[in-house]
Amino acid sequence: MNDLVAAAGIAAGLIALLVLVFLVIAPPLARVPLERRRAPDAAEVSVLTKVTDRTVKAIDGVIHRRGRAPFSATELEQADIRLAPSGFVLLVMSASIVLALLGLLLSIGTPWTVPVMLVFAVLAPIGAKVALRLRTDRRRAKFADQLDETLGLLAGGLRAGHSLLRAVDAVAHETESPTSDEFARVVNETRIGRELGDAFDNTATRMRSDDFQWVAQAIAINREIGGNLSEVLDQVGHTIRERNQIRRQVTALAAEGKISAYVLIALPIGVFAFLLLTQPSYFNGFFGSIVGILALVVAAILLVVGSIWMMAVVKVKF
């Protein structure tokens, strides 16, 4: 009974802290009456939408005052997440609260309630960073895989008599994402006065594609000295196609080592978490003495060093 009361008190304190933070960072209420600010034909907005909008605006104000965001607009854009940084921060905060309450439910009756809640809450921002990185890497890899087809479309458009910019616009309409998104961005940048070569260089930098950097350089050289650009693109496409084939072979050969590294990294963490939740008394000898705490710290350091070393070994740069 005392554990339930303590857990309920912790949950209530957490909710009260969140409400206090919201009241502190929330912008002041407008002085103009609601009837004067609402359009005549405006639809009624739900309370949940109003609260969400106010929270997003408050987070946005904090981000502007600090001058930086935990998740930048560039990160979200490269991961193809169409949310403002403030909206994504609100999503991560909500996930942290849910995970903290989940940790509370799982650790009720144990002396590790607060640490487990904190660990579960921290998982949300860490998981969000990892998810953004994975989505960005997957998007860049897909862009690289589509590059061969992209160059074929560009060369075909040039052979049909279109200008280079018209061929780029055709690629933006006829290909799949992310190539279509990136080439549409190139077209939009040229429409507002940016040089086509600079737009291509920016795309190569954003997608971290050495192959597309070659394409940008080939186009820039051709625009200076002239020549048959369609043949140049065909030759570059042939080279990129061979590189992609070798890259896929190397990736397939290194896949087994990567999976083994992931298992070896996750196994001690999973066993530690499982025992901490199911048999917390098992660790009394570790947490009850200086020697035990030092042993855990040394084990954690060795795990981090070993994880970094294994990931460096199995990471093949091509």
GROMACS .gro file of C-alpha atoms in nm, residues 35-147:
model
  113
   35GLU     CA    1  -1.506   3.700  -3.093
   36ARG     CA    2  -1.308   3.982  -3.257
   37ARG     CA    3  -1.012   3.759  -3.341
   38ARG     CA    4  -1.215   3.476  -3.494
   39ALA     CA    5  -1.312   3.489  -3.861
   40PRO     CA    6  -1.689   3.492  -3.930
   41ASP     CA    7  -1.687   3.150  -4.098
   42ALA     CA    8  -1.414   2.993  -3.886
   43ALA     CA    9  -1.479   2.641  -3.761
   44GLU     CA   10  -1.485   2.568  -3.390
   45VAL     CA   11  -1.146   2.449  -3.264
   46SER     CA   12  -1.131   2.172  -3.005
   47VAL     CA   13  -0.977   2.224  -2.663
   48LEU     CA   14  -0.705   1.968  -2.736
   49THR     CA   15  -0.605   2.155  -3.052
   50LYS     CA   16  -0.592   2.485  -2.862
   51VAL     CA   17  -0.374   2.335  -2.588
   52THR     CA   18  -0.145   2.174  -2.844
   53ASP     CA   19  -0.110   2.498  -3.042
   54ARG     CA   20  -0.032   2.698  -2.728
   55THR     CA   21   0.226   2.442  -2.618
   56VAL     CA   22   0.391   2.442  -2.960
   57LYS     CA   23   0.405   2.823  -2.959
   58ALA     CA   24   0.554   2.821  -2.610
   59ILE     CA   25   0.822   2.571  -2.711
   60ASP     CA   26   0.891   2.774  -3.024
   61GLY     CA   27   0.940   3.084  -2.810
   62VAL     CA   28   1.188   2.901  -2.587
   63ILE     CA   29   1.378   2.778  -2.894
   64HIS     CA   30   1.399   3.131  -3.035
   65ARG     CA   31   1.521   3.270  -2.703
   66ARG     CA   32   1.790   3.003  -2.673
   67GLY     CA   33   1.889   3.035  -3.038
   68ARG     CA   34   1.906   2.659  -3.094
   69ALA     CA   35   1.675   2.358  -3.088
   70PRO     CA   36   1.732   2.000  -2.969
   71PHE     CA   37   1.619   1.889  -3.314
   72SER     CA   38   1.702   2.136  -3.588
   73ALA     CA   39   1.494   2.204  -3.896
   74THR     CA   40   1.779   2.071  -4.110
   75GLU     CA   41   1.775   1.737  -3.927
   76LEU     CA   42   1.400   1.702  -3.970
   77GLU     CA   43   1.417   1.801  -4.336
   78GLN     CA   44   1.692   1.553  -4.416
   79ALA     CA   45   1.495   1.280  -4.237
   80ASP     CA   46   1.186   1.374  -4.443
   81ILE     CA   47   0.981   1.461  -4.133
   82ARG     CA   48   0.743   1.742  -4.216
   83LEU     CA   49   0.719   1.894  -3.870
   84ALA     CA   50   0.849   2.215  -3.721
   85PRO     CA   51   1.119   2.172  -3.455
   86SER     CA   52   0.878   2.289  -3.184
   87GLY     CA   53   0.617   2.033  -3.290
   88PHE     CA   54   0.873   1.753  -3.290
   89VAL     CA   55   1.000   1.859  -2.947
   90LEU     CA   56   0.642   1.840  -2.817
   91LEU     CA   57   0.611   1.490  -2.963
   92VAL     CA   58   0.932   1.379  -2.793
   93MET     CA   59   0.824   1.535  -2.461
   94SER     CA   60   0.493   1.346  -2.479
   95ALA     CA   61   0.680   1.022  -2.548
   96SER     CA   62   0.907   1.092  -2.248
   97ILE     CA   63   0.607   1.134  -2.020
   98VAL     CA   64   0.449   0.811  -2.146
   99LEU     CA   65   0.774   0.619  -2.103
  100ALA     CA   66   0.826   0.764  -1.754
  101LEU     CA   67   0.480   0.646  -1.650
  102LEU     CA   68   0.555   0.306  -1.805
  103GLY     CA   69   0.874   0.287  -1.601
  104LEU     CA   70   0.670   0.379  -1.293
  105LEU     CA   71   0.430   0.091  -1.355
  106LEU     CA   72   0.710  -0.157  -1.416
  107SER     CA   73   0.915  -0.058  -1.110
  108ILE     CA   74   0.639  -0.021  -0.848
  109GLY     CA   75   0.747  -0.197  -0.531
  110THR     CA   76   1.120  -0.172  -0.601
  111PRO     CA   77   1.373   0.074  -0.459
  112TRP     CA   78   1.466   0.181  -0.813
  113THR     CA   79   1.141   0.353  -0.907
  114VAL     CA   80   1.283   0.700  -0.965
  115PRO     CA   81   1.599   0.585  -1.152
  116VAL     CA   82   1.391   0.358  -1.376
  117MET     CA   83   1.150   0.643  -1.453
  118LEU     CA   84   1.440   0.873  -1.540
  119VAL     CA   85   1.602   0.610  -1.761
  120PHE     CA   86   1.274   0.544  -1.943
  121ALA     CA   87   1.215   0.919  -1.989
  122VAL     CA   88   1.562   0.971  -2.136
  123LEU     CA   89   1.498   0.693  -2.388
  124ALA     CA   90   1.259   0.919  -2.583
  125PRO     CA   91   1.507   1.193  -2.690
  126ILE     CA   92   1.782   0.937  -2.746
  127GLY     CA   93   1.547   0.722  -2.954
  128ALA     CA   94   1.436   1.030  -3.149
  129LYS     CA   95   1.796   1.120  -3.234
  130VAL     CA   96   1.869   0.763  -3.342
  131ALA     CA   97   1.549   0.748  -3.549
  132LEU     CA   98   1.635   1.074  -3.725
  133ARG     CA   99   1.983   0.946  -3.803
  134LEU     CA  100   1.850   0.616  -3.938
  135ARG     CA  101   1.585   0.786  -4.153
  136THR     CA  102   1.845   1.029  -4.289
  137ASP     CA  103   2.090   0.750  -4.373
  138ARG     CA  104   1.814   0.545  -4.534
  139ARG     CA  105   1.703   0.843  -4.741
  140ARG     CA  106   2.058   0.914  -4.858
  141ALA     CA  107   2.110   0.548  -4.948
  142LYS     CA  108   1.788   0.549  -5.149
  143PHE     CA  109   1.899   0.864  -5.330
  144ALA     CA  110   2.227   0.692  -5.420
  145ASP     CA  111   2.043   0.384  -5.548
  146GLN     CA  112   1.819   0.600  -5.768
  147LEU     CA  113   2.107   0.800  -5.913
   0.00000   0.00000   0.00000
